[in-house]
Structure formats: structure tokens, C-alpha cells
PDB file of C-alpha atoms and ligand atoms in Angstrom:
ATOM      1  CA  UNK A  13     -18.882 -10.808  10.180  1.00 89.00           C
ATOM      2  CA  UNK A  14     -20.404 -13.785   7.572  1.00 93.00           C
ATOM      3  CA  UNK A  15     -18.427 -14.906   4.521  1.00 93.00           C
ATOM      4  CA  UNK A  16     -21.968 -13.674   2.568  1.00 95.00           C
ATOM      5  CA  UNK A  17     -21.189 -10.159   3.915  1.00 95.00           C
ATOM      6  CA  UNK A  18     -17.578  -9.848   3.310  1.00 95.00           C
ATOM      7  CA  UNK A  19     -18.543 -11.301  -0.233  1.00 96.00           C
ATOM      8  CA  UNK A  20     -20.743  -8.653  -0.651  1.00 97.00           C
ATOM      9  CA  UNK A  21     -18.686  -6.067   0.623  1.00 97.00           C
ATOM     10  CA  UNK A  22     -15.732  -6.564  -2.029  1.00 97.00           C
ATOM     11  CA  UNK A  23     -18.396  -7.548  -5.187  1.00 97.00           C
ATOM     12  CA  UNK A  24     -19.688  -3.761  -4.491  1.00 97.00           C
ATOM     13  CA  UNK A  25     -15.964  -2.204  -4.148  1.00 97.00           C
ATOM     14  CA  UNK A  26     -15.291  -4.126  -7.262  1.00 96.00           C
ATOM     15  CA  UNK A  27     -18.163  -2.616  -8.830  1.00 96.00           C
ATOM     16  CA  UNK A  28     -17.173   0.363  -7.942  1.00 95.00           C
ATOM     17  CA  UNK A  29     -13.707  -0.016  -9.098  1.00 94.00           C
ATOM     18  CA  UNK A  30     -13.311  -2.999 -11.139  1.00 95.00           C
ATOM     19  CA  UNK A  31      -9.369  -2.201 -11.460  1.00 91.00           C
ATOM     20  CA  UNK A  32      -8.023  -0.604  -8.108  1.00 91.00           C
ATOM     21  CA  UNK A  33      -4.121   1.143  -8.605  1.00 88.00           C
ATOM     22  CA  UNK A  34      -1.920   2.416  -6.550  1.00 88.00           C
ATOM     23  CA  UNK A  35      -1.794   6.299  -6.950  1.00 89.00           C
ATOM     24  CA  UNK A  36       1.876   6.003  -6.627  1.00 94.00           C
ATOM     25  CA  UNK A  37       3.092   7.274  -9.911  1.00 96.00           C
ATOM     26  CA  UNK A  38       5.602   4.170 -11.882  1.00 96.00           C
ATOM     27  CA  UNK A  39       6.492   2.535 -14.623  1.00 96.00           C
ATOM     28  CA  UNK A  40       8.937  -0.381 -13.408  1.00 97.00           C
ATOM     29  CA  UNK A  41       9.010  -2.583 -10.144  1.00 97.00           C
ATOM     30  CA  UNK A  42      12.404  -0.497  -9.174  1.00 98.00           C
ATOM     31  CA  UNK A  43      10.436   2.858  -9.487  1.00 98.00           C
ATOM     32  CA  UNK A  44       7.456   1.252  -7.251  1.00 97.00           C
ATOM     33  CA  UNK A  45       9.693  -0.211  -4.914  1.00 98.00           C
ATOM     34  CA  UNK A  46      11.450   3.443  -4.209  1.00 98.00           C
ATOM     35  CA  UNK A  47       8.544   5.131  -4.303  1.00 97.00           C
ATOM     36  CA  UNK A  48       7.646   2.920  -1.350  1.00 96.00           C
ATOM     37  CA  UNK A  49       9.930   3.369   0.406  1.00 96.00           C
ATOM     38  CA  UNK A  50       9.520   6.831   0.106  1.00 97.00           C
ATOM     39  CA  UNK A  51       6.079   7.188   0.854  1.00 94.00           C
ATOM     40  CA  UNK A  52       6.946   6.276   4.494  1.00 89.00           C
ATOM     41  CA  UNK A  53       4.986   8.665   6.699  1.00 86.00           C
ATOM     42  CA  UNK A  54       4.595  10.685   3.542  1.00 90.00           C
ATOM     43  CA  UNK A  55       1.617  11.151   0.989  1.00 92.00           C
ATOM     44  CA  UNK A  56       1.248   9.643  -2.602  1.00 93.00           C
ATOM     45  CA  UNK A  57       0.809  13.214  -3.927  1.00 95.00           C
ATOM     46  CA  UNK A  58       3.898  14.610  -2.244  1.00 96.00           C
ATOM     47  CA  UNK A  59       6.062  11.364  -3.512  1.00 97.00           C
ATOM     48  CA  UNK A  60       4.731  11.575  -7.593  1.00 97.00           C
ATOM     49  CA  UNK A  61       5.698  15.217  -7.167  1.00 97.00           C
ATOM     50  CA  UNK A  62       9.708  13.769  -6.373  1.00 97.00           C
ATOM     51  CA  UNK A  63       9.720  11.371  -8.174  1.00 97.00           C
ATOM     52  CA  UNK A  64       8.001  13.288 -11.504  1.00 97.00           C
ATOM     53  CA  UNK A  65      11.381  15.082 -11.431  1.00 97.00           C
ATOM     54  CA  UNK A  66      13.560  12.267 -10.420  1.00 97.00           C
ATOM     55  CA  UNK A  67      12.635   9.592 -12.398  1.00 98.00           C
ATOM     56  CA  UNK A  68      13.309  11.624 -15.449  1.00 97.00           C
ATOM     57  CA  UNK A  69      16.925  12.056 -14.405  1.00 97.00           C
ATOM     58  CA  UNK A  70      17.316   9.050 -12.604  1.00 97.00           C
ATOM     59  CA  UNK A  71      14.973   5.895 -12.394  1.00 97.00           C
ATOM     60  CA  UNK A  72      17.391   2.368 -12.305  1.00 98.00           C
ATOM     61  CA  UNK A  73      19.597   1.364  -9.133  1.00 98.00           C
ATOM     62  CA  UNK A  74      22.907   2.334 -11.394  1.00 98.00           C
ATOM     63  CA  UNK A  75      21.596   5.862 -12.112  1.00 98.00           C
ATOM     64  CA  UNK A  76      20.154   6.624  -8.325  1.00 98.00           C
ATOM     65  CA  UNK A  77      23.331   5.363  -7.220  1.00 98.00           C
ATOM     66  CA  UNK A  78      25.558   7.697  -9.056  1.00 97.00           C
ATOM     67  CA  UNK A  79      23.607  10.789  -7.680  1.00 97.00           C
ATOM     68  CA  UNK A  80      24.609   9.678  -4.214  1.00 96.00           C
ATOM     69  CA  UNK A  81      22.678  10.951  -0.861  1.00 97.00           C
ATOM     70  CA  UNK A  82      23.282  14.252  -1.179  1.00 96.00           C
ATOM     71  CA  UNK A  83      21.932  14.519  -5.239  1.00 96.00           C
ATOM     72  CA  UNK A  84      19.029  12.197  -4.237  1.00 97.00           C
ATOM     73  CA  UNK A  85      18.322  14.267  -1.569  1.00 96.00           C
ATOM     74  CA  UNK A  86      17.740  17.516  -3.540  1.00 96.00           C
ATOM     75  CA  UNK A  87      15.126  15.587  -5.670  1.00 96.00           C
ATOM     76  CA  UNK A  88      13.591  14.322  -2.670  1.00 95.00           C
ATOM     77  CA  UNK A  89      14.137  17.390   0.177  1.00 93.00           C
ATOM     78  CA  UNK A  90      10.427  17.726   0.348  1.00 93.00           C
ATOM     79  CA  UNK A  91       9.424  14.650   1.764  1.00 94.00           C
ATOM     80  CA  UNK A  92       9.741  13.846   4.870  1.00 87.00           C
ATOM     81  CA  UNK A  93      12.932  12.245   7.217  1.00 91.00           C
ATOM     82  CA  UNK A  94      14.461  12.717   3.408  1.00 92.00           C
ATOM     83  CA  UNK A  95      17.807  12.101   4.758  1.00 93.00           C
ATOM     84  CA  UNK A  96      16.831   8.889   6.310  1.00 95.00           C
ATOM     85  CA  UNK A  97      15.232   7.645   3.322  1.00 97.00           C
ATOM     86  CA  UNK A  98      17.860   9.136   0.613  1.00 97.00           C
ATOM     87  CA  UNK A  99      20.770   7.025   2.736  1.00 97.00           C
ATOM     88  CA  UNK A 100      18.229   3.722   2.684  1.00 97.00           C
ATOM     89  CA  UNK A 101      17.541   4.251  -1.150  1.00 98.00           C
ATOM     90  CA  UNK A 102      21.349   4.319  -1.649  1.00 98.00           C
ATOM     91  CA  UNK A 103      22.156   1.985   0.038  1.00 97.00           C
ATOM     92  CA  UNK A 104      19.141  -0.565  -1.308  1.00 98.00           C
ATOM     93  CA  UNK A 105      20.634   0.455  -4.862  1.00 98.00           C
ATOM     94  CA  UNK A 106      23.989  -0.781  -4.373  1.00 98.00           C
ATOM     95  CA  UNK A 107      22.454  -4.179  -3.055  1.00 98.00           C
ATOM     96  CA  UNK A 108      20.398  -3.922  -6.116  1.00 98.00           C
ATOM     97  CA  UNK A 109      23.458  -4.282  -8.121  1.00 98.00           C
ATOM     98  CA  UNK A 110      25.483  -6.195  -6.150  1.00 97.00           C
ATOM     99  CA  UNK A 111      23.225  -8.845  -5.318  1.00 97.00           C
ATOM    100  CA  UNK A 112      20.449  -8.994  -7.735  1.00 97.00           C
ATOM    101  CA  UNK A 113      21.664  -7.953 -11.301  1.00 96.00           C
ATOM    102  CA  UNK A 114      19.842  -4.208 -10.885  1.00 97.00           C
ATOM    103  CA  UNK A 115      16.322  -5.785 -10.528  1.00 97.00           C
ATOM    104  CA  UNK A 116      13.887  -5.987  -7.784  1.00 98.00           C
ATOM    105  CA  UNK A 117      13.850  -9.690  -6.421  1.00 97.00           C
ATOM    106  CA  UNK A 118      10.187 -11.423  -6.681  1.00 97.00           C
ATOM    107  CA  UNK A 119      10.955 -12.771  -3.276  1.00 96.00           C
ATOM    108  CA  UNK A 120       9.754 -11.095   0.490  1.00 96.00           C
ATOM    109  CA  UNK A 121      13.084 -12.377   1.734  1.00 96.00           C
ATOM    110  CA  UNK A 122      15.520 -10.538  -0.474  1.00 97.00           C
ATOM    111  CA  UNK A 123      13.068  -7.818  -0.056  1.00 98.00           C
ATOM    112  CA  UNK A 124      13.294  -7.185   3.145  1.00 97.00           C
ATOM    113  CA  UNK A 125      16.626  -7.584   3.523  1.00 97.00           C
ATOM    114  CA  UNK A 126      17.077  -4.304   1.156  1.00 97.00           C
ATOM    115  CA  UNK A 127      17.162  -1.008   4.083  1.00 95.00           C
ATOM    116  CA  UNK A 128      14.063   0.788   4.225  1.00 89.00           C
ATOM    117  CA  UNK A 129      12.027  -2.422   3.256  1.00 96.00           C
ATOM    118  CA  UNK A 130       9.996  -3.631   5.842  1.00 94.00           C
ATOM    119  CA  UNK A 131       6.980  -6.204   5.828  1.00 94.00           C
ATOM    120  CA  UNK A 132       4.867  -3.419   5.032  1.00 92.00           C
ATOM    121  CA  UNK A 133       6.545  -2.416   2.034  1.00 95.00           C
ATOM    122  CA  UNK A 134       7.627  -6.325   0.685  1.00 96.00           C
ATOM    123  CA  UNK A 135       4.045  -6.933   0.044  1.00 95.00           C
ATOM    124  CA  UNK A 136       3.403  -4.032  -1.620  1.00 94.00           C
ATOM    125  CA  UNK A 137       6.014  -4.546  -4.085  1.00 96.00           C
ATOM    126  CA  UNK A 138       4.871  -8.425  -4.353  1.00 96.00           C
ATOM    127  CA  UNK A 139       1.128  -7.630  -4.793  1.00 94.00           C
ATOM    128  CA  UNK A 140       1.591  -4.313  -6.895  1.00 93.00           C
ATOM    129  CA  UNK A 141       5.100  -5.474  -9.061  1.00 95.00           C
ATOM    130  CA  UNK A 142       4.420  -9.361  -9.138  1.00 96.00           C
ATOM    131  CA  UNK A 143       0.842  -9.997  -8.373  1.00 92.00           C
ATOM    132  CA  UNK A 144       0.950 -12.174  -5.850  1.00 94.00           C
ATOM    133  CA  UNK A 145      -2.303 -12.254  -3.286  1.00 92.00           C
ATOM    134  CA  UNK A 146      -0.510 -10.622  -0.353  1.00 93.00           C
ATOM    135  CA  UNK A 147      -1.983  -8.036   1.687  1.00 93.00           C
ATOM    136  CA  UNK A 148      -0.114  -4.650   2.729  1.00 92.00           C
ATOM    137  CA  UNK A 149      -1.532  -3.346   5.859  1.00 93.00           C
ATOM    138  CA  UNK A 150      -1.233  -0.129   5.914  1.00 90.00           C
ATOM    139  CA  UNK A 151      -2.942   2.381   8.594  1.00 92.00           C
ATOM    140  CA  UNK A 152      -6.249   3.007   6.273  1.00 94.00           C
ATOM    141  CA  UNK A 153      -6.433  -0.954   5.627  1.00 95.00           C
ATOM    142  CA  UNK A 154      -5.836  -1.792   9.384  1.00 96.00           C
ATOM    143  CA  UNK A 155      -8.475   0.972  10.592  1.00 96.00           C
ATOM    144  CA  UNK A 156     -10.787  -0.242   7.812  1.00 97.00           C
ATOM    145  CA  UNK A 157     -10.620  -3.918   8.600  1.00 97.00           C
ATOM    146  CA  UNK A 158     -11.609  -3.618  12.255  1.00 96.00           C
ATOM    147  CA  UNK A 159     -14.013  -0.892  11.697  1.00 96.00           C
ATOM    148  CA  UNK A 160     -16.192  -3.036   9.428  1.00 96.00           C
ATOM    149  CA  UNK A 161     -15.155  -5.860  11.315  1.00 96.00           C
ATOM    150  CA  UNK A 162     -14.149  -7.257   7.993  1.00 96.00           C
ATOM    151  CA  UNK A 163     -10.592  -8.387   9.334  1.00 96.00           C
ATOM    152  CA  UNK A 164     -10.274  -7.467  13.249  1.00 95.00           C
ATOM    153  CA  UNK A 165      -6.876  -7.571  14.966  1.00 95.00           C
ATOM    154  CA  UNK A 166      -4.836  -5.977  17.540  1.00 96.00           C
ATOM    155  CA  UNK A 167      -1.921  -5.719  15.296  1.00 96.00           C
ATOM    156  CA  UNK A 168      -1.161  -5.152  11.733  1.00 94.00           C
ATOM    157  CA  UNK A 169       0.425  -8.534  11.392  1.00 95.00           C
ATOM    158  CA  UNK A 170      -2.979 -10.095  13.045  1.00 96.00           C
ATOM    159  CA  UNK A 171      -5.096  -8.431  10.609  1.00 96.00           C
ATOM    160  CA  UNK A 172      -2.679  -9.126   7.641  1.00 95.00           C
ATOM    161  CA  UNK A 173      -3.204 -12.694   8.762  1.00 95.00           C
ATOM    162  CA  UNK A 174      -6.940 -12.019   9.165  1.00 95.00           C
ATOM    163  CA  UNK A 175      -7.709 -10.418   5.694  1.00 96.00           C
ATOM    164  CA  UNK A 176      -5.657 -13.383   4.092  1.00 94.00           C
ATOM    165  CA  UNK A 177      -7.937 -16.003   6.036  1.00 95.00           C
ATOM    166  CA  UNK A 178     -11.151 -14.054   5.488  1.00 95.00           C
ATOM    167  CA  UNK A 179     -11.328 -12.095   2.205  1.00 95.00           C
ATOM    168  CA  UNK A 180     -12.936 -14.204  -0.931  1.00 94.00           C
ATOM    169  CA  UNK A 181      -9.982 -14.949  -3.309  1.00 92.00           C
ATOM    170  CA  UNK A 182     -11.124 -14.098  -6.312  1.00 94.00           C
ATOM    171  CA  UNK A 183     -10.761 -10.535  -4.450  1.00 95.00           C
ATOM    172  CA  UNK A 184      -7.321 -11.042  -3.028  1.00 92.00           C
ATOM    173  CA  UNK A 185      -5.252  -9.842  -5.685  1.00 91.00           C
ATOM    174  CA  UNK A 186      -6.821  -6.470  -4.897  1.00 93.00           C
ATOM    175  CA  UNK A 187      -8.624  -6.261  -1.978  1.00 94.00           C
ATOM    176  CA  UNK A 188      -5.249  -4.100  -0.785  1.00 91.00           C
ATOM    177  CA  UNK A 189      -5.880  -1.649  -3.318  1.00 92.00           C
ATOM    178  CA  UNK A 190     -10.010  -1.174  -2.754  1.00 95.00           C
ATOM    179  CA  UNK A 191      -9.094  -1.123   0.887  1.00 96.00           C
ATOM    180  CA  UNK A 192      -6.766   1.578   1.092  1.00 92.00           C
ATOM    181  CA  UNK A 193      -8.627   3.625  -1.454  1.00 93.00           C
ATOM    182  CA  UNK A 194     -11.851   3.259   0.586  1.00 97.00           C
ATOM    183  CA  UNK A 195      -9.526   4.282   3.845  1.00 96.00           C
ATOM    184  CA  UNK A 196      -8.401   7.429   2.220  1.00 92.00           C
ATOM    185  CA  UNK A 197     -11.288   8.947   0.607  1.00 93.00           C
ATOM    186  CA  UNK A 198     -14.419   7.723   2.576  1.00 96.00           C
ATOM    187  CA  UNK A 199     -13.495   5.803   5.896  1.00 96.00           C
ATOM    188  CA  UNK A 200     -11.521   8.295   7.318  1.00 95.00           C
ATOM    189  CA  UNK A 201      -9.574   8.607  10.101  1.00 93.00           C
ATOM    190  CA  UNK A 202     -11.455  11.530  12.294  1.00 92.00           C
ATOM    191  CA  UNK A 203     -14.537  11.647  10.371  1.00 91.00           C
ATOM    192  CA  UNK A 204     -15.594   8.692   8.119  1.00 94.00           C
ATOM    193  CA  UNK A 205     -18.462   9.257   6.091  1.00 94.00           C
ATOM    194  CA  UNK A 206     -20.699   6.785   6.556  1.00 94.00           C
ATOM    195  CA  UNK A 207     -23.499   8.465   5.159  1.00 92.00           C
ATOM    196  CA  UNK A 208     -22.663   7.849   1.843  1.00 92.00           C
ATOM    197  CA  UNK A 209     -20.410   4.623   2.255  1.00 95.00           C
ATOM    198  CA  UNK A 210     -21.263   2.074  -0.372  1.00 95.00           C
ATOM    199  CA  UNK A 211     -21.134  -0.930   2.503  1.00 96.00           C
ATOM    200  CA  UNK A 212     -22.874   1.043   5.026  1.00 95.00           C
ATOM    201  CA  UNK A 213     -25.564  -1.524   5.432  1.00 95.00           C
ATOM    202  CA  UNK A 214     -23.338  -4.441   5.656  1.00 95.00           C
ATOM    203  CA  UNK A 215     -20.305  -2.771   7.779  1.00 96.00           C
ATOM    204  CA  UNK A 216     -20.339  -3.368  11.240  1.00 95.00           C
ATOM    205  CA  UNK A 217     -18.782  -0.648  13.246  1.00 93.00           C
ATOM    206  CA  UNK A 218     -21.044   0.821  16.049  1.00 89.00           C
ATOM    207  CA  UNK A 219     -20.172   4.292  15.778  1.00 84.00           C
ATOM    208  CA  UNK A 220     -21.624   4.637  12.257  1.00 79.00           C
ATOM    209  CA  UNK A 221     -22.144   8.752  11.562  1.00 79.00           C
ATOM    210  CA  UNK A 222     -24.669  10.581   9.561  1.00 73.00           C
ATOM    211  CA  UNK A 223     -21.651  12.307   7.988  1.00 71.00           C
ATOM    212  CA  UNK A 224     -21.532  12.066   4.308  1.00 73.00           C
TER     213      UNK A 224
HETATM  214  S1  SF4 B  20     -20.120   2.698   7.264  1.00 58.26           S
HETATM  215 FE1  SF4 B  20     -18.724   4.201   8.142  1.00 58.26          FE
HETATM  216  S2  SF4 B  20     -17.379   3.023   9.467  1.00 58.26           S
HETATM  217 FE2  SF4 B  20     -18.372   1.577   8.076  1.00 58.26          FE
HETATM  218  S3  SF4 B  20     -16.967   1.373   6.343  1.00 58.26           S
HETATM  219 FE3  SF4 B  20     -18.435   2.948   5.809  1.00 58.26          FE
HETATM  220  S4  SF4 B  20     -17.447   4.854   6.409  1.00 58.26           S
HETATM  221 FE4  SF4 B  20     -16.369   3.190   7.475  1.00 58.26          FE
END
């Protein structure tokens, strides 16, 4: 794909959305950051409905720590591997404290030394929390980018690499966001529905369908 296309690509998702969230539900870097880590192989909807009642009882590393796994865990039971990820909050808390002062750290090393933090979830918390232009690739970005052909790559990491090599940067700060977004609700997985895709014209996959 040309830079003029992948240009053109991003002006029209900008367009579209000139400011792209998350539609994880937060108010602090902490509440992002546990969010993410709870949205492991779970949906945005099902983690805002835990942490709607969580939060409200319990939203800094001192007051998730206190409820302990098995408290979290009844705020979080309906999510799922809840008692893998209610040990790895925990346990991120107490680091929290310990090694941080209770904040998140604006750094992907301290990051991802926290449990339950991987790559994945780092630069989510550095692009979302801190604005910095890293790129999350997540399984609608990574299907997205070699679809279009925007960003091939075998691997997440290549097309993280990719998208930070190829995508305009006055777009960088959010491409992530208009990526995912455009994953999720019109380049789907099974089905995407190319017939009324905003890039259609510019995106490159072969397989384009008439579905809309
Ligand atoms: S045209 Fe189809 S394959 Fe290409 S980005 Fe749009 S929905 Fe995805």
C-alpha cells in the first residue's frame, strides 16, 4: 500500500471520528490499567459492567488490595479466568504500593513488570493514560492491518512495528483507537462488511464482500 493511501485511509477515519476512546469505562490511569487487564479474552461491555460496581467500592491499589482475591473476585466473577485475573490484580496492587507510591508508572518497563501486564496491555496504558504514539495490537488491529494491507505482518509484534513505520504521525496518537473501533463494528472477524466500509475503495484485501 502507498503512503497517499494510508493517508487517506486515517484522514477519512478521522473524519469519521475526530476523537476515537476506548469504550473501557475510567476515570484514572489505575482504573484503565485494571480494566485492561481485565478485559483479557473478555469484552468492554462485560468489564464496565464489573467495574461500574467495583470502582464505586474500590478504585485505588490500597482499596483493591484490602478486598483481597476472594472480595475482588465477587465483583469480577463474571468475567472470564476471574480467578486468574483477581490474583494478578492483587498482586499488581501491592507492587503498586510498594514500588511506585500507588500510581501507574509512565514507563513500559515498570509496566510490564506488574502480573497480568503484557506488551499488549503496556501500550495501551501508555497511549490511552499518557499519550504517547504507541500502538496496541490487539486481534481487530492485527486482522485490520493485514486485511487492508495497511500494516502486514506475521506477528503482532511485526505489525506493531509495521503500523509505527507506516501510519502518518499526525494519526499515531490514535490510529489504535480508529483501528480497533473499525475492527469491532465493521471489519469483522467472520463477516466484514465491506459494503459499506468507509475505505472500501482504498483497502486492499482480495476477498472484499458485498456484505454491508
Ligand atoms: S473493505 Fe472490507 S476488508 Fe477492507 S477494511 Fe473494509 S470491511 Fe475490511
Amino acid at each position: 500500500m502507498n503512503a497517499a493511501k494510508r493517508y487517506e485511509i486515517f484522514r477519512r477515519l478521522r473524519e469519521d471520528n475526530p476523537e476515537p476512546r476506548t469504550e473501557l469505562v475510567y476515570s484514572t490511569p489505575f482504573e484503565l490499567l485494571i480494566a485492561v487487564i481485565l478485559s483479557a479474552q473478555a469484552t468492554d461491555v462485560g468489564v464496565n459492567k464489573a467495574t461500574a460496581r467495583l470502582y464505586p467500592v474500590a478504585n485505588t491499589p490500597e482499596a483493591i488490595l484490602a478486598l483481597g482475591v476472594e472480595g475482588l473476585s465477587e465483583y469480577i466473577k463474571t468475567i472470564g479466568l476471574y480467578n486468574a485475573k483477581a490474583k494478578n490484580v492483587i498482586e499488581t496492587c501491592r507492587l503498586l504500593i510498594e514500588r511506585h507510591g500507588g500510581q501507574v508508572p509512565d514507563d513500559r518497563e515498570a509496566l510490564e513488570a506488574l502480573p497480568g501486564v503484557g506488551r499488549k496491555t503496556a501500550n495501551v496504558v501508555l497511549n490511552t493514560a499518557f499519550r504517547h504514539p504507541v500502538m496496541a495490537v490487539d486481534t481487530h488491529i492485527f486482522r485490520v492491518s493485514n486485511r487492508t494491507r495497511i500494516a502486514p505482518g506475521k506477528n503482532v509484534l511485526e505489525v506493531e512495528r509495521q503500523l509505527l513505520k507506516f501510519v502518518p504521525k499526525e494519526f499515531l496518537l490514535d490510529a489504535h483507537h480508529w483501528l480497533i473501533l473499525h475492527g469491532r463494528y465493521v471489519c469483522q472477524a467472520r463477516k466484514p462488511r465491506c459494503g459499506s466500509c468507509r475505505i472500501e475503495d482504498l483497502c486492499e484485501y482480495p476477498e472484499k464482500t458485498a456484505i454491508d
